[in-house]
mmCIF file of C-alpha atoms in Angstrom:
data_model
loop_
_atom_site.group_PDB
_atom_site.id
_atom_site.type_symbol
_atom_site.label_atom_id
_atom_site.label_comp_id
_atom_site.label_asym_id
_atom_site.label_seq_id
_atom_site.Cartn_x
_atom_site.Cartn_y
_atom_site.Cartn_z
ATOM 1 C CA MET Q 277 -23.625 -7.824 29.439
ATOM 2 C CA THR Q 278 -22.507 -7.740 25.826
ATOM 3 C CA ARG Q 279 -19.455 -9.195 24.211
ATOM 4 C CA THR Q 280 -17.785 -7.637 21.192
ATOM 5 C CA VAL Q 281 -14.490 -8.192 19.467
ATOM 6 C CA GLY Q 282 -12.195 -5.346 18.408
ATOM 7 C CA VAL Q 283 -8.598 -4.251 18.307
ATOM 8 C CA SER Q 284 -6.701 -1.585 20.234
ATOM 9 C CA LEU Q 285 -3.148 -0.499 19.478
ATOM 10 C CA ALA Q 286 -0.561 0.954 21.834
ATOM 11 C CA GLY Q 287 2.403 2.134 19.749
ATOM 12 C CA ILE Q 288 6.058 2.601 20.622
ATOM 13 C CA VAL Q 289 8.342 3.627 17.722
ATOM 14 C CA VAL Q 290 11.598 1.708 17.822
ATOM 15 C CA LEU Q 291 12.701 1.654 14.174
ATOM 16 C CA ALA Q 292 12.475 3.986 11.162
ATOM 17 C CA ALA Q 293 13.203 2.679 7.669
ATOM 18 C CA ALA Q 294 15.070 4.745 5.102
ATOM 19 C CA GLY Q 295 12.723 6.890 3.047
ATOM 20 C CA GLY Q 296 10.064 6.879 5.798
ATOM 21 C CA GLY Q 297 7.592 9.744 5.510
ATOM 22 C CA TRP Q 298 6.329 12.121 8.173
ATOM 23 C CA VAL Q 299 2.757 13.308 8.527
ATOM 24 C CA LEU Q 300 2.278 16.348 10.753
ATOM 25 C CA LEU Q 301 0.050 16.208 13.808
ATOM 26 C CA ARG Q 302 -2.592 18.907 13.311
ATOM 27 C CA GLU Q 303 -4.130 19.055 16.752
ATOM 28 C CA PRO Q 304 -2.748 18.734 20.289
ATOM 29 C CA PRO Q 305 -2.910 15.128 21.552
ATOM 30 C CA PRO Q 306 -5.543 14.447 24.199
ATOM 31 C CA ALA Q 307 -4.282 14.226 27.754
ATOM 32 C CA PRO Q 308 -3.830 10.656 29.046
ATOM 33 C CA PRO Q 309 -6.255 9.437 31.736
ATOM 34 C CA ALA Q 310 -5.317 10.832 35.140
ATOM 35 C CA ALA Q 311 -3.885 8.287 37.552
ATOM 36 C CA PRO Q 312 -5.915 7.760 40.749
ATOM 37 C CA PRO Q 313 -4.553 9.794 43.673
ATOM 38 C CA ALA Q 314 -2.300 7.635 45.833
ATOM 39 C CA GLY Q 315 -3.442 7.761 49.418
ATOM 40 C CA GLY Q 316 -6.785 9.346 48.420
ATOM 41 C CA THR Q 317 -10.235 8.126 47.434
ATOM 42 C CA VAL Q 318 -12.042 7.541 44.162
ATOM 43 C CA PRO Q 319 -15.712 6.734 43.527
ATOM 44 C CA VAL Q 320 -16.987 3.445 42.139
ATOM 45 C CA THR Q 321 -18.143 4.358 38.628
ATOM 46 C CA ALA Q 322 -20.080 2.713 35.792
ATOM 47 C CA GLY Q 323 -18.106 2.214 32.605
ATOM 48 C CA ASP Q 324 -16.784 -0.211 30.013
ATOM 49 C CA VAL Q 325 -14.034 -2.743 30.724
ATOM 50 C CA VAL Q 326 -12.020 -4.386 27.969
ATOM 51 C CA GLN Q 327 -9.768 -7.441 28.199
ATOM 52 C CA ARG Q 328 -6.965 -7.457 25.637
ATOM 53 C CA GLN Q 329 -4.232 -9.652 24.174
ATOM 54 C CA GLN Q 330 -0.988 -8.165 22.857
ATOM 55 C CA VAL Q 331 0.801 -8.880 19.544
ATOM 56 C CA ASN Q 332 3.388 -6.948 17.531
ATOM 57 C CA GLY Q 333 2.487 -4.803 14.529
ATOM 58 C CA THR Q 334 4.047 -2.443 12.007
ATOM 59 C CA LEU Q 335 2.988 1.041 10.922
ATOM 60 C CA THR Q 336 3.087 1.411 7.149
ATOM 61 C CA TYR Q 337 1.062 2.633 4.164
ATOM 62 C CA ASP Q 338 -1.647 0.660 2.408
ATOM 63 C CA GLY Q 339 -1.096 -0.798 -1.060
ATOM 64 C CA ALA Q 340 1.907 -1.705 -3.191
ATOM 65 C CA TYR Q 341 2.019 -0.134 -6.657
ATOM 66 C CA ALA Q 342 4.389 -0.549 -9.601
ATOM 67 C CA VAL Q 343 4.515 2.014 -12.421
ATOM 68 C CA THR Q 344 5.320 0.545 -15.834
ATOM 69 C CA GLY Q 345 6.354 2.624 -18.842
ATOM 70 C CA HIS Q 346 5.755 1.945 -22.534
ATOM 71 C CA GLY Q 347 8.888 3.205 -24.220
ATOM 72 C CA GLY Q 348 11.012 6.313 -24.619
ATOM 73 C CA THR Q 349 13.836 7.606 -22.449
ATOM 74 C CA VAL Q 350 13.269 8.582 -18.837
ATOM 75 C CA THR Q 351 14.059 12.299 -18.541
ATOM 76 C CA ARG Q 352 12.675 13.030 -15.061
ATOM 77 C CA LEU Q 353 11.722 11.083 -11.951
ATOM 78 C CA PRO Q 354 9.853 12.219 -8.808
ATOM 79 C CA ARG Q 355 11.702 12.444 -5.513
ATOM 80 C CA ILE Q 356 11.494 9.532 -3.082
ATOM 81 C CA GLY Q 357 8.701 10.208 -0.608
ATOM 82 C CA ALA Q 358 6.696 12.416 -2.991
ATOM 83 C CA THR Q 359 2.937 11.903 -3.170
ATOM 84 C CA ILE Q 360 1.535 11.954 -6.713
ATOM 85 C CA LYS Q 361 -2.204 12.585 -7.160
ATOM 86 C CA ARG Q 362 -4.571 12.434 -10.105
ATOM 87 C CA GLY Q 363 -3.480 14.611 -13.010
ATOM 88 C CA ARG Q 364 0.080 15.059 -11.737
ATOM 89 C CA ALA Q 365 3.112 13.688 -13.577
ATOM 90 C CA LEU Q 366 4.453 10.348 -12.362
ATOM 91 C CA TYR Q 367 7.620 10.769 -14.464
ATOM 92 C CA GLU Q 368 8.749 12.183 -17.816
ATOM 93 C CA ALA Q 369 9.628 10.197 -20.945
ATOM 94 C CA ASP Q 370 11.303 11.956 -23.904
ATOM 95 C CA GLY Q 371 10.663 15.250 -22.104
ATOM 96 C CA ARG Q 372 6.901 14.687 -21.889
ATOM 97 C CA ARG Q 373 5.053 14.256 -18.602
ATOM 98 C CA VAL Q 374 3.188 10.996 -17.980
ATOM 99 C CA PRO Q 375 0.192 11.866 -15.773
ATOM 100 C CA LEU Q 376 -1.504 9.653 -13.205
ATOM 101 C CA MET Q 377 -5.188 8.758 -13.498
ATOM 102 C CA TYR Q 378 -7.176 6.685 -11.017
ATOM 103 C CA GLY Q 379 -8.558 3.256 -11.839
ATOM 104 C CA GLY Q 380 -8.062 -0.408 -11.114
ATOM 105 C CA ARG Q 381 -7.635 -1.424 -14.774
ATOM 106 C CA PRO Q 382 -4.166 -0.854 -16.265
ATOM 107 C CA ALA Q 383 -3.914 0.729 -19.709
ATOM 108 C CA TRP Q 384 -3.634 -2.014 -22.328
ATOM 109 C CA ARG Q 385 -4.656 -0.419 -25.667
ATOM 110 C CA PRO Q 386 -4.778 3.023 -27.311
ATOM 111 C CA LEU Q 387 -7.983 4.960 -26.674
ATOM 112 C CA GLY Q 388 -9.625 6.855 -29.538
ATOM 113 C CA LEU Q 389 -12.511 7.175 -31.992
ATOM 114 C CA GLY Q 390 -13.597 3.928 -33.637
ATOM 115 C CA MET Q 391 -12.503 1.656 -30.795
ATOM 116 C CA THR Q 392 -14.842 -0.880 -29.240
ATOM 117 C CA ASP Q 393 -16.673 0.068 -26.059
ATOM 118 C CA GLY Q 394 -15.020 -0.986 -22.827
ATOM 119 C CA ALA Q 395 -14.381 -0.460 -19.128
ATOM 120 C CA ASP Q 396 -11.110 1.311 -19.948
ATOM 121 C CA VAL Q 397 -13.065 4.016 -21.811
ATOM 122 C CA LEU Q 398 -15.354 4.431 -18.786
ATOM 123 C CA GLN Q 399 -12.286 4.696 -16.555
ATOM 124 C CA LEU Q 400 -10.754 7.418 -18.742
ATOM 125 C CA GLU Q 401 -13.997 9.414 -18.881
ATOM 126 C CA ARG Q 402 -14.426 9.278 -15.098
ATOM 127 C CA ASN Q 403 -10.975 10.809 -14.734
ATOM 128 C CA LEU Q 404 -11.660 13.492 -17.328
ATOM 129 C CA ARG Q 405 -14.818 14.461 -15.421
ATOM 130 C CA ALA Q 406 -12.910 14.497 -12.106
ATOM 131 C CA LEU Q 407 -10.290 16.770 -13.713
ATOM 132 C CA GLY Q 408 -12.998 19.271 -14.659
ATOM 133 C CA GLU Q 409 -13.755 18.379 -18.274
ATOM 134 C CA ARG Q 410 -17.382 18.617 -19.485
ATOM 135 C CA GLY Q 411 -19.370 18.189 -22.708
ATOM 136 C CA PHE Q 412 -19.419 14.386 -22.848
ATOM 137 C CA THR Q 413 -21.286 11.426 -21.336
ATOM 138 C CA VAL Q 414 -19.456 9.221 -18.852
ATOM 139 C CA ASP Q 415 -20.045 5.752 -20.279
ATOM 140 C CA ARG Q 416 -18.162 2.968 -22.060
ATOM 141 C CA HIS Q 417 -18.266 4.607 -25.514
ATOM 142 C CA TYR Q 418 -15.525 6.803 -27.020
ATOM 143 C CA ASP Q 419 -17.503 9.354 -29.080
ATOM 144 C CA LEU Q 420 -16.917 12.893 -30.321
ATOM 145 C CA GLY Q 421 -17.666 14.309 -26.896
ATOM 146 C CA THR Q 422 -14.860 12.179 -25.448
ATOM 147 C CA TYR Q 423 -12.585 13.124 -28.337
ATOM 148 C CA TYR Q 424 -12.904 16.874 -27.706
ATOM 149 C CA ALA Q 425 -12.644 16.418 -23.902
ATOM 150 C CA VAL Q 426 -9.367 14.555 -24.423
ATOM 151 C CA ARG Q 427 -8.075 17.375 -26.673
ATOM 152 C CA ARG Q 428 -8.874 19.982 -24.007
ATOM 153 C CA TRP Q 429 -7.215 17.869 -21.315
ATOM 154 C CA GLN Q 430 -4.118 17.327 -23.481
ATOM 155 C CA ARG Q 431 -3.856 21.073 -24.130
ATOM 156 C CA ASP Q 432 -4.091 21.873 -20.412
ATOM 157 C CA SER Q 433 -1.572 19.117 -19.597
ATOM 158 C CA HIS Q 434 0.957 20.299 -22.209
ATOM 159 C CA LEU Q 435 0.698 17.038 -24.130
ATOM 160 C CA PRO Q 436 0.415 16.517 -27.909
ATOM 161 C CA ILE Q 437 -3.156 17.517 -28.832
ATOM 162 C CA THR Q 438 -4.502 14.560 -30.794
ATOM 163 C CA GLY Q 439 -7.863 13.609 -29.246
ATOM 164 C CA THR Q 440 -6.546 10.078 -28.725
ATOM 165 C CA VAL Q 441 -4.697 8.581 -25.776
ATOM 166 C CA PRO Q 442 -1.834 6.384 -27.011
ATOM 167 C CA LEU Q 443 -0.608 3.548 -24.864
ATOM 168 C CA GLY Q 444 1.861 4.977 -22.330
ATOM 169 C CA GLN Q 445 0.546 8.561 -22.305
ATOM 170 C CA VAL Q 446 -1.115 8.025 -18.910
ATOM 171 C CA VAL Q 447 -0.756 5.519 -16.063
ATOM 172 C CA PHE Q 448 -3.776 4.152 -14.200
ATOM 173 C CA LEU Q 449 -3.415 3.237 -10.499
ATOM 174 C CA PRO Q 450 -6.137 2.636 -7.865
ATOM 175 C CA GLY Q 451 -5.323 5.946 -6.154
ATOM 176 C CA ALA Q 452 -2.603 8.411 -5.239
ATOM 177 C CA ILE Q 453 0.878 6.926 -4.896
ATOM 178 C CA ARG Q 454 3.604 7.663 -2.370
ATOM 179 C CA VAL Q 455 6.895 7.065 -4.204
ATOM 180 C CA THR Q 456 9.238 4.738 -2.318
ATOM 181 C CA GLY Q 457 11.788 3.784 -4.990
ATOM 182 C CA HIS Q 458 13.051 4.192 -8.566
ATOM 183 C CA ASP Q 459 13.585 1.149 -10.785
ATOM 184 C CA VAL Q 460 15.480 3.034 -13.520
ATOM 185 C CA LYS Q 461 17.681 6.123 -13.705
ATOM 186 C CA THR Q 462 17.170 9.175 -15.878
ATOM 187 C CA GLY Q 463 18.569 8.453 -19.312
ATOM 188 C CA GLU Q 464 17.502 4.813 -19.223
ATOM 189 C CA SER Q 465 14.644 3.201 -21.108
ATOM 190 C CA ALA Q 466 11.059 3.627 -19.898
ATOM 191 C CA GLY Q 467 10.106 0.335 -21.498
ATOM 192 C CA GLY Q 468 9.579 -1.519 -18.203
ATOM 193 C CA GLN Q 469 9.003 -0.839 -14.524
ATOM 194 C CA VAL Q 470 9.971 2.774 -13.846
ATOM 195 C CA LEU Q 471 9.205 3.275 -10.153
ATOM 196 C CA HIS Q 472 7.238 1.800 -7.273
ATOM 197 C CA GLY Q 473 5.433 3.007 -4.200
ATOM 198 C CA THR Q 474 2.547 2.609 -1.783
ATOM 199 C CA GLY Q 475 -0.827 4.154 -1.220
ATOM 200 C CA THR Q 476 -1.188 7.155 1.072
ATOM 201 C CA ALA Q 477 -3.480 5.740 3.774
ATOM 202 C CA PRO Q 478 -1.631 4.804 7.000
ATOM 203 C CA VAL Q 479 -2.294 1.258 8.164
ATOM 204 C CA VAL Q 480 -1.027 -1.217 10.715
ATOM 205 C CA THR Q 481 -0.144 -4.763 9.710
ATOM 206 C CA ALA Q 482 -0.003 -7.562 12.262
ATOM 207 C CA GLU Q 483 0.146 -11.341 12.394
ATOM 208 C CA LEU Q 484 -2.149 -13.363 14.646
ATOM 209 C CA ASP Q 485 -1.543 -16.795 16.118
ATOM 210 C CA PRO Q 486 -4.538 -18.854 14.901
ATOM 211 C CA ALA Q 487 -4.271 -21.121 17.944
ATOM 212 C CA SER Q 488 -4.329 -18.533 20.731
ATOM 213 C CA SER Q 489 -5.600 -15.203 19.366
ATOM 214 C CA PRO Q 490 -9.210 -14.203 19.937
ATOM 215 C CA PRO Q 491 -11.418 -14.209 16.821
ATOM 216 C CA VAL Q 492 -11.529 -10.989 14.821
ATOM 217 C CA ARG Q 493 -13.722 -9.902 11.940
ATOM 218 C CA ARG Q 494 -13.401 -7.479 9.055
ATOM 219 C CA GLY Q 495 -14.814 -4.163 10.204
ATOM 220 C CA ASP Q 496 -13.905 -4.544 13.889
ATOM 221 C CA LYS Q 497 -13.018 -1.161 15.394
ATOM 222 C CA VAL Q 498 -9.494 -0.296 16.534
ATOM 223 C CA ARG Q 499 -7.889 2.245 18.831
ATOM 224 C CA VAL Q 500 -4.324 3.423 18.240
ATOM 225 C CA VAL Q 501 -2.296 4.985 21.039
ATOM 226 C CA LEU Q 502 0.594 6.934 19.515
ATOM 227 C CA PRO Q 503 3.938 7.468 21.282
ATOM 228 C CA ASP Q 504 2.927 11.024 22.274
ATOM 229 C CA GLY Q 505 -0.213 9.696 23.981
ATOM 230 C CA ALA Q 506 -2.619 10.738 21.208
ATOM 231 C CA THR Q 507 -5.181 8.178 20.063
ATOM 232 C CA ARG Q 508 -6.601 7.379 16.629
ATOM 233 C CA GLN Q 509 -9.483 5.156 15.586
ATOM 234 C CA GLY Q 510 -9.566 2.591 12.802
ATOM 235 C CA ARG Q 511 -10.964 -0.712 11.591
ATOM 236 C CA ILE Q 512 -9.695 -4.095 10.422
ATOM 237 C CA THR Q 513 -9.962 -3.966 6.635
ATOM 238 C CA ARG Q 514 -8.328 -7.235 5.598
ATOM 239 C CA ILE Q 515 -7.896 -10.656 7.170
ATOM 240 C CA SER Q 516 -5.950 -13.201 5.167
ATOM 241 C CA PRO Q 517 -8.051 -16.300 4.439
ATOM 242 C CA VAL Q 518 -4.861 -18.367 4.382
ATOM 243 C CA ALA Q 519 -2.422 -18.837 7.254
ATOM 244 C CA GLN Q 520 1.229 -18.153 6.449
ATOM 245 C CA THR Q 521 4.042 -20.336 7.746
ATOM 246 C CA ALA Q 522 7.092 -18.586 9.100
ATOM 247 C CA GLN Q 523 10.609 -19.626 8.119
ATOM 248 C CA ALA Q 524 11.782 -22.536 10.248
ATOM 249 C CA GLU Q 525 14.311 -21.734 12.956
ATOM 250 C CA PRO Q 526 17.498 -23.804 13.318
ATOM 251 C CA GLY Q 527 16.613 -27.122 14.892
ATOM 252 C CA GLN Q 528 12.966 -27.072 13.831
ATOM 253 C CA GLY Q 529 11.751 -29.961 11.765
ATOM 254 C CA PRO Q 530 9.218 -29.977 8.908
ATOM 255 C CA GLY Q 531 5.847 -28.628 10.042
ATOM 256 C CA GLU Q 532 7.206 -27.195 13.310
ATOM 257 C CA ALA Q 533 7.455 -23.554 12.154
ATOM 258 C CA PRO Q 534 4.555 -21.461 13.511
ATOM 259 C CA SER Q 535 1.707 -20.281 11.281
ATOM 260 C CA THR Q 536 0.180 -16.808 11.470
ATOM 261 C CA ILE Q 537 -2.817 -14.972 10.000
ATOM 262 C CA PRO Q 538 -1.897 -11.546 8.552
ATOM 263 C CA ILE Q 539 -4.351 -8.690 9.164
ATOM 264 C CA THR Q 540 -4.440 -5.066 8.005
ATOM 265 C CA ILE Q 541 -5.872 -2.229 10.094
ATOM 266 C CA ARG Q 542 -6.876 1.037 8.378
ATOM 267 C CA LEU Q 543 -6.367 4.109 10.569
ATOM 268 C CA THR Q 544 -8.849 6.986 10.493
ATOM 269 C CA GLY Q 545 -9.127 10.467 11.953
ATOM 270 C CA LYS Q 546 -6.889 13.492 11.518
ATOM 271 C CA PRO Q 547 -3.305 13.190 10.191
ATOM 272 C CA PHE Q 548 -0.736 12.159 12.770
ATOM 273 C CA ARG Q 549 3.014 11.921 13.001
ATOM 274 C CA MET Q 550 4.357 8.519 12.011
ATOM 275 C CA LEU Q 551 7.429 6.768 10.659
ATOM 276 C CA ASP Q 552 6.988 4.208 7.918
ATOM 277 C CA GLN Q 553 7.929 0.701 9.132
ATOM 278 C CA ALA Q 554 7.845 1.708 12.804
ATOM 279 C CA LEU Q 555 7.127 -1.193 15.158
ATOM 280 C CA VAL Q 556 4.038 -0.920 17.370
ATOM 281 C CA GLN Q 557 2.224 -2.983 19.968
ATOM 282 C CA VAL Q 558 -1.225 -4.269 19.047
ATOM 283 C CA ASP Q 559 -3.765 -5.002 21.773
ATOM 284 C CA ILE Q 560 -6.567 -7.259 20.538
ATOM 285 C CA THR Q 561 -9.817 -7.020 22.452
ATOM 286 C CA SER Q 562 -10.882 -10.508 23.457
ATOM 287 C CA GLU Q 563 -13.871 -9.483 25.586
ATOM 288 C CA GLU Q 564 -15.702 -6.282 26.491
ATOM 289 C CA ARG Q 565 -18.335 -5.550 29.119
ATOM 290 C CA LYS Q 566 -20.327 -2.327 28.940
ATOM 291 C CA ASN Q 567 -21.830 -0.242 31.743
ATOM 292 C CA VAL Q 568 -20.419 -2.277 34.626
ATOM 293 C CA LEU Q 569 -19.073 -0.990 37.945
ATOM 294 C CA THR Q 570 -15.350 -0.305 37.887
ATOM 295 C CA VAL Q 571 -12.549 0.804 40.193
ATOM 296 C CA PRO Q 572 -8.800 1.332 39.653
ATOM 297 C CA VAL Q 573 -6.896 -1.944 39.891
ATOM 298 C CA VAL Q 574 -4.592 -0.362 42.499
ATOM 299 C CA ALA Q 575 -7.582 0.017 44.860
ATOM 300 C CA LEU Q 576 -7.909 -3.776 45.229
ATOM 301 C CA LEU Q 577 -6.652 -5.449 48.403
ATOM 302 C CA ALA Q 578 -5.543 -9.064 48.058
ATOM 303 C CA GLN Q 579 -7.244 -11.438 50.501
ATOM 304 C CA PRO Q 580 -6.573 -15.067 51.442
ATOM 305 C CA GLY Q 581 -7.795 -17.665 48.984
ATOM 306 C CA GLY Q 582 -7.327 -15.481 45.916
ATOM 307 C CA LYS Q 583 -10.106 -13.105 46.970
ATOM 308 C CA TYR Q 584 -10.178 -9.301 46.827
ATOM 309 C CA ALA Q 585 -11.602 -6.468 48.928
ATOM 310 C CA LEU Q 586 -12.005 -2.696 48.814
ATOM 311 C CA VAL Q 587 -11.702 -0.216 51.643
ATOM 312 C CA THR Q 588 -14.771 2.045 51.535
ATOM 313 C CA VAL Q 589 -14.634 5.513 53.100
ATOM 314 C CA ASP Q 590 -17.645 7.300 54.637
ATOM 315 C CA GLY Q 591 -16.479 10.399 56.452
ATOM 316 C CA THR Q 592 -14.012 9.107 59.024
ATOM 317 C CA ARG Q 593 -15.296 5.534 58.809
ATOM 318 C CA ARG Q 594 -13.209 2.997 56.873
ATOM 319 C CA THR Q 595 -14.663 -0.454 56.108
ATOM 320 C CA THR Q 596 -13.070 -3.426 54.341
ATOM 321 C CA VAL Q 597 -15.683 -4.857 51.951
ATOM 322 C CA PRO Q 598 -15.221 -8.153 50.046
ATOM 323 C CA VAL Q 599 -15.837 -7.806 46.287
ATOM 324 C CA GLU Q 600 -15.974 -10.078 43.272
ATOM 325 C CA THR Q 601 -13.800 -9.113 40.308
ATOM 326 C CA GLY Q 602 -14.605 -9.549 36.633
ATOM 327 C CA LEU Q 603 -12.583 -8.362 33.639
ATOM 328 C CA PHE Q 604 -9.273 -6.558 34.145
ATOM 329 C CA ASP Q 605 -8.428 -3.719 31.706
ATOM 330 C CA GLU Q 606 -4.639 -3.633 31.867
ATOM 331 C CA VAL Q 607 -4.392 -0.688 29.459
ATOM 332 C CA ASP Q 608 -6.726 1.658 31.355
ATOM 333 C CA GLY Q 609 -5.857 0.173 34.753
ATOM 334 C CA THR Q 610 -9.456 -0.580 35.761
ATOM 335 C CA VAL Q 611 -11.272 -3.705 36.915
ATOM 336 C CA GLU Q 612 -14.918 -4.775 36.976
ATOM 337 C CA VAL Q 613 -16.265 -5.305 40.510
ATOM 338 C CA THR Q 614 -19.497 -6.348 42.221
ATOM 339 C CA GLY Q 615 -20.364 -6.009 45.910
ATOM 340 C CA VAL Q 616 -20.313 -2.207 46.279
ATOM 341 C CA PRO Q 617 -22.828 0.345 44.941
ATOM 342 C CA GLU Q 618 -22.008 3.013 42.349
ATOM 343 C CA GLY Q 619 -20.710 6.241 43.876
ATOM 344 C CA THR Q 620 -19.146 4.602 46.920
ATOM 345 C CA LEU Q 621 -15.786 6.167 47.782
ATOM 346 C CA VAL Q 622 -12.983 3.619 47.941
ATOM 347 C CA GLU Q 623 -9.461 4.088 49.216
ATOM 348 C CA VAL Q 624 -6.421 4.067 46.940
ATOM 349 C CA PRO Q 625 -3.492 2.926 49.084
ATOM 350 C CA ALA Q 626 -0.426 5.172 49.163
ATOM 351 C CA GLY Q 627 2.743 3.740 47.652
#
C-alpha cells in the first residue's frame, strides 16, 4: 500500500464575471464512468481508491500584470479580453505602437551603444532573437551587432529607426497578457499605468483550512472535472508560506476569524471552455491506495454492528459474504474491500 497526496477538482460553474474569456473545447469530452447496472452483477476488480476532502475554488488566469507608459498621449488601446503576445502592440502613444517583449525585468533606462552591460540588454537580445533577428551575440553587451538588429526590428515594427531603444518604446512583461481593464482613455496621458491584465494560463485558486485540510505539496498532481464531464490534469504550483486571516464576521472577537492557506493549481492539457471567476469544487486527496480490490459502493449490504457484506453470484447460487471495507472513493463511487477474490461476481441491488 502506498500513500500519496494530490488534488482533484470537480467543477460546477455558478458565476461569470464581466469580461470573462472563453476558450474553445477542441476535443469531445470523455464519457463519464458507467454506473453499475442496478439489479445486475459486477466483478470485483483491482484498482486505485482515493479518499478526498472538498473545498471551494475559483477558475481564473495566472498572474496579475500592470502596463505602465512613459509619456505621450494614448491614441489606441486594445479591446478588453484581447491576448497580446511578444512583438504585438500593447497600446499606441502619439500614434506609435508600443510592442510587448517578454522578461521579468521592467525597462528602466534607454538601451543603446555605449551603455554599461546589464541583464536588461540580455533580455532585449533574447527577444530580438525570438522575433527572428540574427547577426548578433545574445549576451549582456550592447554592441554593433545589437545596434543593427535593433534597427532591423524597428523597421519591421514601423518604429523610428534609430538603433537605440528609448525608455517607453517597449514594455517588458513575464509573458503574454490577457487584457482585463484600461486605466486611461484614449486622449489621456500615457505617463502612468495604462492598462492591466492577467497571464493566459488557466489556474484554480483555493484556500485551505490549516487545521483540518490534509497536507499538500508543490507539484502534487490534480484532476479537474469540468461541468460537461471532461477532465483535465494539473499540478499545485504555489502554496502560500503565510496563512491569511479572513475578515471577522459580526460578533467575532479579535483572533476569532478563521485563517486559510491560499494555493494555486496550474491546469494542463488541451484548451477547454471556461469562464473567468467561475466557482468550482476542489477535492483534495487525503489518502490513496493503489492496486487494491474494489467494488461499487452501492453493492455493499449493511450488517449489524457497523459491518458490511456482499452478495456473490455463481450461476444460480447467491451467497452473502462478510467483507472488510477500506477507503471510500465518493467521487468514483467505489470502495476498497477484502474478503472476496478478484473476479468474483457481486450483486448490485435494484433500486
